[in-house]
N, CA, C and O atoms as a DFTB+ gen file, in Angstrom:
688 C
 N C O
     1  1      12.570      28.702     -24.915
     2  2      12.680      29.174     -26.287
     3  2      11.352      28.882     -26.977
     4  3      10.859      27.756     -26.913
     5  1      10.769      29.879     -27.634
     6  2       9.510      29.624     -28.351
     7  2       9.737      28.690     -29.531
     8  3      10.786      28.714     -30.174
     9  1       8.749      27.883     -29.793
    10  2       8.835      26.998     -30.953
    11  2       8.493      27.785     -32.204
    12  3       7.467      28.465     -32.239
    13  1       9.326      27.708     -33.230
    14  2       9.025      28.438     -34.467
    15  2       7.665      28.063     -35.047
    16  3       7.021      28.896     -35.685
    17  1       7.219      26.835     -34.841
    18  2       5.930      26.419     -35.402
    19  2       4.764      27.071     -34.689
    20  3       3.706      27.253     -35.292
    21  1       4.927      27.436     -33.397
    22  2       3.856      28.088     -32.658
    23  2       4.017      29.602     -32.623
    24  3       3.080      30.312     -32.255
    25  1       5.188      30.106     -32.998
    26  2       5.450      31.545     -33.045
    27  2       6.053      31.870     -34.402
    28  3       7.272      31.998     -34.516
    29  1       5.219      32.007     -35.442
    30  2       5.746      32.185     -36.792
    31  2       6.560      33.457     -36.987
    32  3       7.318      33.554     -37.951
    33  1       6.419      34.447     -36.085
    34  2       7.191      35.680     -36.227
    35  2       8.599      35.561     -35.644
    36  3       9.426      36.452     -35.836
    37  1       8.872      34.473     -34.937
    38  2      10.186      34.255     -34.338
    39  2      10.978      33.317     -35.230
    40  3      10.497      32.248     -35.606
    41  1      12.191      33.721     -35.565
    42  2      13.073      32.870     -36.373
    43  2      14.260      32.473     -35.510
    44  3      14.897      33.322     -34.887
    45  1      14.550      31.196     -35.478
    46  2      15.638      30.663     -34.663
    47  2      16.653      30.000     -35.578
    48  3      16.302      29.209     -36.453
    49  1      17.910      30.333     -35.360
    50  2      19.006      29.668     -36.058
    51  2      19.960      29.146     -34.996
    52  3      20.480      29.926     -34.198
    53  1      20.196      27.855     -34.971
    54  2      21.117      27.242     -34.019
    55  2      22.386      26.847     -34.755
    56  3      22.336      26.158     -35.774
    57  1      23.520      27.286     -34.236
    58  2      24.817      26.976     -34.827
    59  2      25.716      26.426     -33.736
    60  3      25.741      26.968     -32.631
    61  1      26.451      25.368     -34.020
    62  2      27.402      24.810     -33.068
    63  2      28.814      25.056     -33.603
    64  3      29.195      24.547     -34.657
    65  1      29.577      25.848     -32.851
    66  2      30.962      26.137     -33.215
    67  2      31.738      26.216     -31.923
    68  3      31.511      27.121     -31.120
    69  1      32.651      25.285     -31.704
    70  2      33.367      25.246     -30.444
    71  2      34.553      26.198     -30.396
    72  3      35.300      26.206     -29.417
    73  1      34.735      26.998     -31.440
    74  2      35.769      28.021     -31.426
    75  2      35.242      29.274     -30.749
    76  3      34.067      29.356     -30.390
    77  1      36.125      30.246     -30.580
    78  2      35.704      31.525     -30.007
    79  2      35.156      32.382     -31.134
    80  3      35.913      32.922     -31.941
    81  1      33.849      32.503     -31.184
    82  2      33.162      33.201     -32.263
    83  2      32.715      34.571     -31.770
    84  3      32.198      34.693     -30.659
    85  1      32.908      35.590     -32.580
    86  2      32.384      36.928     -32.289
    87  2      30.930      36.921     -32.747
    88  3      30.645      37.005     -33.942
    89  1      30.010      36.819     -31.783
    90  2      28.602      36.668     -32.160
    91  2      28.052      37.911     -32.843
    92  3      27.154      37.806     -33.678
    93  1      28.575      39.087     -32.502
    94  2      28.121      40.325     -33.146
    95  2      28.557      40.324     -34.607
    96  3      27.762      40.601     -35.505
    97  1      29.830      40.008     -34.830
    98  2      30.364      39.962     -36.197
    99  2      29.618      38.953     -37.063
   100  3      29.408      39.185     -38.254
   101  1      29.221      37.836     -36.466
   102  2      28.517      36.786     -37.201
   103  2      27.014      37.042     -37.318
   104  3      26.309      36.287     -37.988
   105  1      26.514      38.110     -36.666
   106  2      25.113      38.469     -36.790
   107  2      24.167      37.735     -35.857
   108  3      22.962      37.694     -36.108
   109  1      24.697      37.147     -34.770
   110  2      23.854      36.435     -33.817
   111  2      23.402      37.372     -32.700
   112  3      24.112      38.315     -32.351
   113  1      22.239      37.117     -32.149
   114  2      21.725      37.900     -31.026
   115  2      22.279      37.411     -29.689
   116  3      22.400      38.192     -28.745
   117  1      22.615      36.124     -29.606
   118  2      23.076      35.541     -28.345
   119  2      23.951      34.330     -28.621
   120  3      23.946      33.777     -29.722
   121  1      24.699      33.929     -27.608
   122  2      25.557      32.759     -27.719
   123  2      25.657      32.051     -26.383
   124  3      25.179      32.555     -25.366
   125  1      26.279      30.884     -26.387
   126  2      26.527      30.120     -25.165
   127  2      28.000      29.756     -25.152
   128  3      28.536      29.256     -26.140
   129  1      28.653      30.014     -24.019
   130  2      30.055      29.624     -23.876
   131  2      30.383      29.432     -22.412
   132  3      29.597      29.797     -21.537
   133  1      31.563      28.851     -22.142
   134  2      31.987      28.671     -20.759
   135  2      32.182      30.041     -20.127
   136  3      32.638      30.977     -20.783
   137  1      31.832      30.153     -18.848
   138  2      31.879      31.426     -18.143
   139  2      33.225      32.107     -18.173
   140  3      33.292      33.336     -18.182
   141  1      34.295      31.345     -18.188
   142  2      35.627      31.949     -18.156
   143  2      36.007      32.635     -19.462
   144  3      36.968      33.404     -19.489
   145  1      35.285      32.378     -20.532
   146  2      35.662      32.919     -21.836
   147  2      34.684      33.965     -22.364
   148  3      34.574      34.162     -23.574
   149  1      33.978      34.632     -21.461
   150  2      33.033      35.671     -21.868
   151  2      33.783      36.991     -22.033
   152  3      34.535      37.404     -21.151
   153  1      33.569      37.644     -23.168
   154  2      34.228      38.922     -23.429
   155  2      33.669      40.008     -22.523
   156  3      32.518      39.941     -22.091
   157  1      34.507      41.024     -22.238
   158  2      34.130      42.079     -21.299
   159  2      32.930      42.913     -21.769
   160  3      32.194      43.444     -20.936
   161  1      32.723      43.036     -23.068
   162  2      31.626      43.866     -23.571
   163  2      30.335      43.071     -23.762
   164  3      29.454      43.489     -24.513
   165  1      30.222      41.936     -23.091
   166  2      29.051      41.079     -23.216
   167  2      28.304      41.001     -21.882
   168  3      28.894      41.128     -20.810
   169  1      27.011      40.792     -21.979
   170  2      26.196      40.490     -20.810
   171  2      26.162      38.970     -20.706
   172  3      25.910      38.281     -21.694
   173  1      26.417      38.451     -19.510
   174  2      26.450      37.002     -19.316
   175  2      25.428      36.585     -18.261
   176  3      25.357      37.175     -17.182
   177  1      24.646      35.572     -18.583
   178  2      23.647      35.019     -17.670
   179  2      23.998      33.551     -17.439
   180  3      24.020      32.769     -18.389
   181  1      24.276      33.161     -16.181
   182  2      24.620      31.759     -15.912
   183  2      23.527      30.799     -16.379
   184  3      22.339      31.056     -16.183
   185  1      23.936      29.701     -16.991
   186  2      22.984      28.688     -17.455
   187  2      23.119      27.380     -16.692
   188  3      22.327      26.461     -16.899
   189  1      24.097      27.284     -15.823
   190  2      24.301      26.052     -15.072
   191  2      25.459      26.207     -14.120
   192  3      26.089      27.262     -14.055
   193  1      25.735      25.152     -13.382
   194  2      26.796      25.177     -12.390
   195  2      28.160      24.898     -12.991
   196  3      28.305      24.795     -14.209
   197  1      29.157      24.775     -12.130
   198  2      30.525      24.509     -12.577
   199  2      30.621      23.230     -13.409
   200  3      29.803      22.320     -13.283
   201  1      31.637      23.191     -14.256
   202  2      31.857      22.069     -15.167
   203  2      33.195      21.417     -14.818
   204  3      34.238      22.069     -14.848
   205  1      33.153      20.134     -14.489
   206  2      34.369      19.396     -14.144
   207  2      34.945      18.722     -15.388
   208  3      34.223      18.383     -16.326
   209  1      36.256      18.539     -15.367
   210  2      36.985      17.906     -16.461
   211  2      37.403      16.502     -16.031
   212  3      37.665      16.256     -14.853
   213  1      37.464      15.590     -16.991
   214  2      37.976      14.240     -16.735
   215  2      38.932      13.858     -17.857
   216  3      38.696      14.170     -19.024
   217  1      40.003      13.184     -17.492
   218  2      40.910      12.597     -18.477
   219  2      40.657      11.101     -18.430
   220  3      40.765      10.468     -17.380
   221  1      40.319      10.549     -19.585
   222  2      39.894       9.152     -19.632
   223  2      40.578       8.392     -20.771
   224  3      40.992       8.968     -21.777
   225  1      40.676       7.088     -20.573
   226  2      41.177       6.185     -21.601
   227  2      40.464       4.852     -21.472
   228  3      39.868       4.554     -20.438
   229  1      40.527       4.068     -22.507
   230  2      39.857       2.765     -22.478
   231  2      40.673       1.767     -21.659
   232  3      41.875       1.956     -21.475
   233  1      40.032       0.710     -21.167
   234  2      40.778      -0.350     -20.478
   235  2      41.861      -0.942     -21.385
   236  3      42.946      -1.281     -20.914
   237  1      41.568      -1.066     -22.686
   238  2      42.557      -1.583     -23.636
   239  2      43.775      -0.671     -23.704
   240  3      44.908      -1.151     -23.680
   241  1      43.554       0.637     -23.788
   242  2      44.676       1.583     -23.809
   243  2      45.470       1.473     -22.507
   244  3      46.701       1.501     -22.515
   245  1      44.751       1.348     -21.389
   246  2      45.418       1.250     -20.083
   247  2      46.277       0.002     -19.964
   248  3      47.307       0.025     -19.290
   249  1      45.870      -1.090     -20.608
   250  2      46.691      -2.312     -20.601
   251  2      48.003      -2.085     -21.347
   252  3      49.053      -2.577     -20.935
   253  1      47.936      -1.338     -22.445
   254  2      49.125      -1.083     -23.264
   255  2      50.016       0.020     -22.703
   256  3      51.219       0.045     -22.962
   257  1      49.415       0.943     -21.922
   258  2      50.146       2.108     -21.408
   259  2      49.726       2.358     -19.961
   260  3      48.595       2.774     -19.708
   261  1      50.626       2.108     -19.011
   262  2      50.262       2.382     -17.610
   263  2      49.831       3.840     -17.445
   264  3      50.388       4.737     -18.078
   265  1      48.847       4.062     -16.597
   266  2      48.293       5.404     -16.416
   267  2      49.310       6.402     -15.903
   268  3      50.198       6.044     -15.129
   269  1      49.192       7.646     -16.324
   270  2      50.098       8.685     -15.825
   271  2      49.833       8.957     -14.344
   272  3      48.693       8.883     -13.884
   273  1      50.888       9.269     -13.612
   274  2      50.743       9.597     -12.193
   275  2      50.776      11.103     -11.965
   276  3      50.289      11.605     -10.952
   277  1      51.357      11.811     -12.925
   278  2      51.475      13.270     -12.849
   279  2      51.249      13.820     -14.256
   280  3      51.562      13.143     -15.235
   281  1      50.713      15.034     -14.374
   282  2      50.490      15.592     -15.707
   283  2      51.738      15.608     -16.601
   284  3      51.618      15.504     -17.822
   285  1      52.899      15.734     -16.025
   286  2      54.123      15.726     -16.839
   287  2      54.332      14.374     -17.529
   288  3      55.072      14.294     -18.509
   289  1      53.694      13.323     -17.035
   290  2      53.782      12.001     -17.661
   291  2      53.011      11.929     -18.980
   292  3      53.176      10.975     -19.740
   293  1      52.174      12.924     -19.255
   294  2      51.367      12.907     -20.485
   295  2      52.224      12.928     -21.749
   296  3      51.756      12.538     -22.819
   297  1      53.462      13.376     -21.638
   298  2      54.348      13.382     -22.812
   299  2      54.640      11.963     -23.297
   300  3      55.063      11.773     -24.437
   301  1      54.416      10.968     -22.439
   302  2      54.652       9.566     -22.783
   303  2      53.374       8.859     -23.228
   304  3      53.344       7.634     -23.345
   305  1      52.329       9.629     -23.473
   306  2      51.036       9.056     -23.846
   307  2      50.528       9.646     -25.151
   308  3      50.883      10.761     -25.533
   309  1      49.688       8.869     -25.825
   310  2      48.982       9.381     -26.987
   311  2      47.705      10.036     -26.459
   312  3      46.891       9.385     -25.802
   313  1      47.538      11.311     -26.746
   314  2      46.395      12.057     -26.256
   315  2      45.583      12.575     -27.442
   316  3      46.116      12.789     -28.531
   317  1      44.307      12.769     -27.215
   318  2      43.427      13.315     -28.251
   319  2      43.435      14.834     -28.071
   320  3      42.978      15.347     -27.049
   321  1      43.953      15.544     -29.063
   322  2      44.042      17.000     -28.977
   323  2      42.802      17.659     -29.578
   324  3      42.103      17.074     -30.405
   325  1      42.551      18.888     -29.140
   326  2      41.419      19.668     -29.632
   327  2      41.945      20.919     -30.325
   328  3      42.775      21.642     -29.774
   329  1      41.450      21.171     -31.552
   330  2      41.814      22.384     -32.292
   331  2      40.595      23.312     -32.345
   332  3      39.505      22.892     -32.731
   333  1      40.791      24.577     -31.953
   334  2      39.722      25.565     -32.058
   335  2      39.497      25.870     -33.526
   336  3      40.430      26.213     -34.252
   337  1      38.251      25.740     -33.956
   338  2      37.959      25.900     -35.384
   339  2      38.172      27.324     -35.862
   340  3      38.581      27.528     -37.005
   341  1      37.908      28.312     -35.024
   342  2      38.047      29.701     -35.449
   343  2      39.494      30.133     -35.626
   344  3      39.861      30.682     -36.665
   345  1      40.319      29.884     -34.606
   346  2      41.707      30.348     -34.627
   347  2      42.683      29.311     -35.151
   348  3      43.782      29.653     -35.588
   349  1      42.289      28.048     -35.108
   350  2      43.204      26.978     -35.497
   351  2      44.169      26.586     -34.388
   352  3      44.984      25.682     -34.572
   353  1      44.090      27.254     -33.238
   354  2      44.989      26.958     -32.116
   355  2      44.662      25.594     -31.512
   356  3      43.507      25.169     -31.490
   357  1      45.691      24.926     -31.027
   358  2      45.532      23.658     -30.317
   359  2      45.339      23.965     -28.833
   360  3      46.105      24.727     -28.243
   361  1      44.316      23.367     -28.241
   362  2      44.055      23.561     -26.811
   363  2      45.136      22.871     -25.997
   364  3      45.448      21.702     -26.227
   365  1      45.698      23.588     -25.059
   366  2      46.657      23.006     -24.107
   367  2      45.856      22.522     -22.905
   368  3      45.065      23.272     -22.333
   369  1      46.065      21.273     -22.529
   370  2      45.311      20.700     -21.422
   371  2      45.625      21.480     -20.150
   372  3      46.791      21.646     -19.788
   373  1      44.586      21.958     -19.474
   374  2      44.741      22.695     -18.228
   375  2      44.497      21.745     -17.066
   376  3      43.446      21.114     -16.962
   377  1      45.503      21.661     -16.189
   378  2      45.388      20.775     -15.036
   379  2      45.788      21.528     -13.773
   380  3      46.630      22.425     -13.811
   381  1      45.179      21.156     -12.664
   382  2      45.440      21.805     -11.381
   383  2      46.649      21.147     -10.714
   384  3      46.608      19.977     -10.333
   385  1      47.717      21.918     -10.584
   386  2      48.953      21.426      -9.965
   387  2      49.343      22.419      -8.875
   388  3      49.531      23.606      -9.143
   389  1      49.462      21.931      -7.661
   390  2      49.836      22.781      -6.521
   391  2      48.945      24.020      -6.408
   392  3      49.429      25.120      -6.140
   393  1      47.647      23.831      -6.612
   394  2      46.694      24.906      -6.413
   395  2      46.585      25.924      -7.536
   396  3      45.909      26.939      -7.374
   397  1      47.229      25.681      -8.668
   398  2      47.098      26.612      -9.794
   399  2      46.945      25.832     -11.090
   400  3      47.339      24.669     -11.176
   401  1      46.369      26.482     -12.098
   402  2      46.197      25.829     -13.399
   403  2      47.496      25.901     -14.189
   404  3      48.103      26.963     -14.332
   405  1      47.903      24.749     -14.694
   406  2      49.107      24.656     -15.522
   407  2      48.678      24.091     -16.871
   408  3      47.918      23.125     -16.932
   409  1      49.167      24.695     -17.951
   410  2      48.834      24.230     -19.296
   411  2      49.887      23.240     -19.772
   412  3      51.085      23.448     -19.582
   413  1      49.422      22.158     -20.395
   414  2      50.312      21.120     -20.919
   415  2      50.050      20.906     -22.400
   416  3      48.910      20.702     -22.817
   417  1      51.106      20.952     -23.183
   418  2      51.000      20.547     -24.585
   419  2      51.168      19.039     -24.593
   420  3      52.111      18.508     -24.006
   421  1      50.257      18.356     -25.254
   422  2      50.304      16.895     -25.265
   423  2      50.549      16.399     -26.680
   424  3      50.157      17.040     -27.655
   425  1      51.199      15.258     -26.775
   426  2      51.421      14.637     -28.077
   427  2      50.186      13.867     -28.502
   428  3      49.430      13.362     -27.672
   429  1      49.996      13.787     -29.805
   430  2      48.798      13.097     -30.287
   431  2      48.970      12.689     -31.734
   432  3      49.718      13.310     -32.490
   433  1      48.261      11.626     -32.109
   434  2      48.161      11.315     -33.530
   435  2      46.738      11.547     -34.018
   436  3      46.400      11.202     -35.151
   437  1      45.888      12.145     -33.145
   438  2      44.532      12.514     -33.526
   439  2      44.222      13.886     -32.949
   440  3      44.379      14.119     -31.751
   441  1      43.782      14.789     -33.814
   442  2      43.355      16.126     -33.406
   443  2      41.928      16.310     -33.913
   444  3      41.624      15.997     -35.065
   445  1      41.060      16.817     -33.048
   446  2      39.638      16.951     -33.363
   447  2      39.200      18.408     -33.247
   448  3      39.908      19.228     -32.663
   449  1      38.034      18.727     -33.803
   450  2      37.451      20.062     -33.648
   451  2      36.060      19.996     -33.023
   452  3      35.378      21.017     -32.932
   453  1      35.634      18.816     -32.595
   454  2      34.346      18.642     -31.927
   455  2      34.605      17.805     -30.681
   456  3      35.033      16.654     -30.777
   457  1      34.344      18.388     -29.506
   458  2      34.704      17.722     -28.258
   459  2      34.015      16.369     -28.063
   460  3      34.523      15.529     -27.320
   461  1      32.887      16.142     -28.705
   462  2      32.219      14.847     -28.573
   463  2      33.067      13.711     -29.149
   464  3      32.974      12.572     -28.692
   465  1      33.886      14.020     -30.146
   466  2      34.728      12.990     -30.755
   467  2      35.806      12.476     -29.802
   468  3      36.288      11.356     -29.966
   469  1      36.189      13.275     -28.813
   470  2      37.257      12.842     -27.909
   471  2      36.839      11.603     -27.118
   472  3      37.643      10.691     -26.923
   473  1      35.602      11.568     -26.667
   474  2      35.114      10.404     -25.921
   475  2      35.075       9.185     -26.842
   476  3      35.472       8.091     -26.442
   477  1      34.601       9.372     -28.070
   478  2      34.573       8.266     -29.036
   479  2      35.972       7.716     -29.278
   480  3      36.165       6.501     -29.330
   481  1      36.943       8.605     -29.425
   482  2      38.322       8.170     -29.668
   483  2      38.862       7.398     -28.469
   484  3      39.536       6.380     -28.632
   485  1      38.568       7.879     -27.271
   486  2      39.015       7.164     -26.073
   487  2      38.368       5.788     -25.992
   488  3      39.035       4.810     -25.653
   489  1      37.083       5.704     -26.297
   490  2      36.389       4.411     -26.283
   491  2      37.013       3.422     -27.264
   492  3      37.020       2.216     -27.019
   493  1      37.539       3.942     -28.377
   494  2      38.168       3.095     -29.396
   495  2      39.611       2.732     -29.050
   496  3      40.254       1.982     -29.785
   497  1      40.124       3.259     -27.932
   498  2      41.482       2.918     -27.515
   499  2      42.569       3.743     -28.180
   500  3      43.746       3.389     -28.108
   501  1      42.190       4.839     -28.826
   502  2      43.168       5.692     -29.519
   503  2      44.151       6.309     -28.538
   504  3      45.349       6.370     -28.813
   505  1      43.656       6.763     -27.404
   506  2      44.524       7.419     -26.424
   507  2      43.711       8.012     -25.303
   508  3      42.550       7.659     -25.098
   509  1      44.340       8.923     -24.576
   510  2      43.679       9.601     -23.475
   511  2      42.924      10.815     -24.004
   512  3      43.404      11.519     -24.892
   513  1      41.746      11.051     -23.453
   514  2      40.917      12.181     -23.867
   515  2      40.686      13.114     -22.681
   516  3      40.446      12.667     -21.559
   517  1      40.761      14.400     -22.945
   518  2      40.463      15.453     -21.983
   519  2      39.064      15.930     -22.340
   520  3      38.852      16.493     -23.414
   521  1      38.112      15.707     -21.446
   522  2      36.719      15.969     -21.804
   523  2      35.935      16.440     -20.592
   524  3      36.435      16.422     -19.467
   525  1      34.716      16.855     -20.832
   526  2      33.844      17.213     -19.725
   527  2      33.434      15.936     -18.998
   528  3      33.075      14.938     -19.623
   529  1      33.494      15.984     -17.687
   530  2      33.180      14.817     -16.865
   531  2      31.804      14.237     -17.192
   532  3      31.642      13.018     -17.239
   533  1      30.813      15.104     -17.419
   534  2      29.461      14.629     -17.699
   535  2      29.393      13.780     -18.963
   536  3      28.562      12.876     -19.052
   537  1      30.253      14.056     -19.941
   538  2      30.274      13.251     -21.163
   539  2      30.890      11.871     -20.911
   540  3      30.509      10.889     -21.548
   541  1      31.832      11.808     -19.987
   542  2      32.549      10.557     -19.725
   543  2      31.889       9.678     -18.668
   544  3      32.062       8.460     -18.691
   545  1      31.135      10.271     -17.742
   546  2      30.597       9.508     -16.610
   547  2      29.829       8.240     -16.975
   548  3      30.061       7.207     -16.347
   549  1      28.930       8.266     -17.955
   550  2      28.221       7.014     -18.273
   551  2      29.181       5.898     -18.689
   552  3      28.945       4.728     -18.389
   553  1      30.252       6.261     -19.374
   554  2      31.222       5.259     -19.841
   555  2      32.147       4.808     -18.708
   556  3      32.604       3.665     -18.689
   557  1      32.416       5.707     -17.773
   558  2      33.211       5.328     -16.596
   559  2      32.405       4.345     -15.751
   560  3      32.925       3.323     -15.304
   561  1      31.130       4.667     -15.537
   562  2      30.260       3.784     -14.735
   563  2      30.099       2.415     -15.383
   564  3      30.005       1.402     -14.690
   565  1      30.067       2.385     -16.733
   566  2      29.933       1.115     -17.462
   567  2      31.273       0.405     -17.621
   568  3      31.359      -0.648     -18.254
   569  1      32.327       0.998     -17.034
   570  2      33.687       0.437     -17.099
   571  2      34.225       0.362     -18.528
   572  3      35.089      -0.460     -18.832
   573  1      33.707       1.226     -19.399
   574  2      34.197       1.329     -20.778
   575  2      35.363       2.313     -20.861
   576  3      36.153       2.276     -21.805
   577  1      35.463       3.198     -19.856
   578  2      36.559       4.159     -19.766
   579  2      37.077       4.176     -18.340
   580  3      36.332       3.945     -17.387
   581  1      38.377       4.455     -18.211
   582  2      39.004       4.614     -16.901
   583  2      39.476       6.053     -16.774
   584  3      40.034       6.626     -17.709
   585  1      39.246       6.619     -15.613
   586  2      39.691       7.984     -15.354
   587  2      41.131       7.956     -14.837
   588  3      41.498       7.096     -14.037
   589  1      41.937       8.910     -15.305
   590  2      43.310       9.062     -14.811
   591  2      43.514      10.506     -14.368
   592  3      42.785      11.404     -14.789
   593  1      44.490      10.714     -13.534
   594  2      44.861      12.050     -13.051
   595  2      43.687      12.808     -12.433
   596  3      43.603      14.031     -12.545
   597  1      42.787      12.077     -11.784
   598  2      41.601      12.692     -11.203
   599  2      41.911      13.809     -10.218
   600  3      41.182      14.800     -10.169
   601  1      42.971      13.674      -9.435
   602  2      43.291      14.710      -8.449
   603  2      43.830      15.982      -9.096
   604  3      43.954      17.009      -8.427
   605  1      44.148      15.929     -10.374
   606  2      44.657      17.104     -11.092
   607  2      43.588      17.739     -11.991
   608  3      43.831      18.774     -12.611
   609  1      42.413      17.119     -12.058
   610  2      41.365      17.592     -12.966
   611  2      40.707      18.853     -12.420
   612  3      40.220      18.858     -11.289
   613  1      40.689      19.922     -13.214
   614  2      40.098      21.175     -12.743
   615  2      38.586      21.222     -12.930
   616  3      37.993      20.390     -13.617
   617  1      37.998      22.206     -12.306
   618  2      36.591      22.538     -12.500
   619  2      36.546      23.985     -12.984
   620  3      37.231      24.850     -12.439
   621  1      35.738      24.241     -14.008
   622  2      35.626      25.570     -14.599
   623  2      34.232      26.138     -14.360
   624  3      33.289      25.395     -14.091
   625  1      34.107      27.479     -14.461
   626  2      32.760      28.057     -14.362
   627  2      31.864      27.443     -15.426
   628  3      32.331      27.097     -16.511
   629  1      30.609      27.309     -15.126
   630  2      29.670      26.689     -16.064
   631  2      29.366      27.555     -17.270
   632  3      29.932      28.634     -17.447
   633  1      28.464      27.059     -18.090
   634  2      28.074      27.771     -19.313
   635  2      27.263      29.017     -18.985
   636  3      26.554      29.083     -17.981
   637  1      27.393      29.998     -19.869
   638  2      26.631      31.225     -19.734
   639  2      25.992      31.559     -21.068
   640  3      26.546      31.271     -22.129
   641  1      24.825      32.167     -21.001
   642  2      24.226      32.768     -22.177
   643  2      24.843      34.148     -22.321
   644  3      24.933      34.881     -21.336
   645  1      25.268      34.521     -23.512
   646  2      25.911      35.819     -23.710
   647  2      25.190      36.602     -24.796
   648  3      24.647      36.035     -25.744
   649  1      25.200      37.911     -24.632
   650  2      24.618      38.812     -25.614
   651  2      25.371      40.137     -25.493
   652  3      25.903      40.441     -24.425
   653  1      25.427      40.920     -26.548
   654  2      26.140      42.204     -26.475
   655  2      25.536      43.133     -25.412
   656  3      24.319      43.171     -25.237
   657  1      26.392      43.877     -24.706
   658  2      25.929      44.839     -23.724
   659  2      25.236      46.002     -24.428
   660  3      25.625      46.372     -25.535
   661  1      24.224      46.577     -23.805
   662  2      23.483      47.694     -24.388
   663  2      22.377      47.191     -25.281
   664  3      22.485      46.106     -25.853
   665  1      21.334      47.948     -25.408
   666  2      20.227      47.529     -26.281
   667  2      19.383      46.468     -25.617
   668  3      19.597      46.126     -24.454
   669  1      18.428      45.950     -26.357
   670  2      17.560      44.905     -25.803
   671  2      18.268      43.570     -25.894
   672  3      18.977      43.296     -26.861
   673  1      18.073      42.747     -24.886
   674  2      18.755      41.461     -24.792
   675  2      17.753      40.323     -24.878
   676  3      16.734      40.347     -24.189
   677  1      18.024      39.326     -25.714
   678  2      17.141      38.164     -25.752
   679  2      17.255      37.334     -24.476
   680  3      16.459      36.421     -24.256
   681  1      18.248      37.649     -23.630
   682  2      18.436      36.893     -22.392
   683  2      17.731      37.543     -21.203
   684  3      17.749      36.998     -20.099
   685  1      17.115      38.700     -21.419
   686  2      16.434      39.408     -20.323
   687  2      15.184      38.677     -19.895
   688  3      14.486      39.127     -18.987
């Protein structure tokens, strides 16, 4: 990406919105999202490899609540839920069960709209967090978080750069 200070004719606006945003409607030239959620009328360019999920909780939470052995056990746990800012929908945790993805509605007393907060909440002992493995790994290695349900954690296509099909593309 050119630096605006070295390319005065280029204007860059960076926006972070974890909801499903229509980049054309919002006036953006390009966007970044997980590969599985790219609209059919968009050009998608891979930006990285697959993304793994981890469900984590603090050692303190684990002392108070034995870890779940199966995703159906999540109903007995306090989980950190994620709300999509655009639609207001609550994300259902997707877990791999018997070779297919199954969605689980989880109970929670904390709902967030920024995925970075889920790791913070887990570190504070609030409950279990469903997050990207890369965000949790440093805390798992430092023994600040414990991973649960690892054999049920899915991997999703990685991030893609997206732009409307047709016309000139900033991703070309």
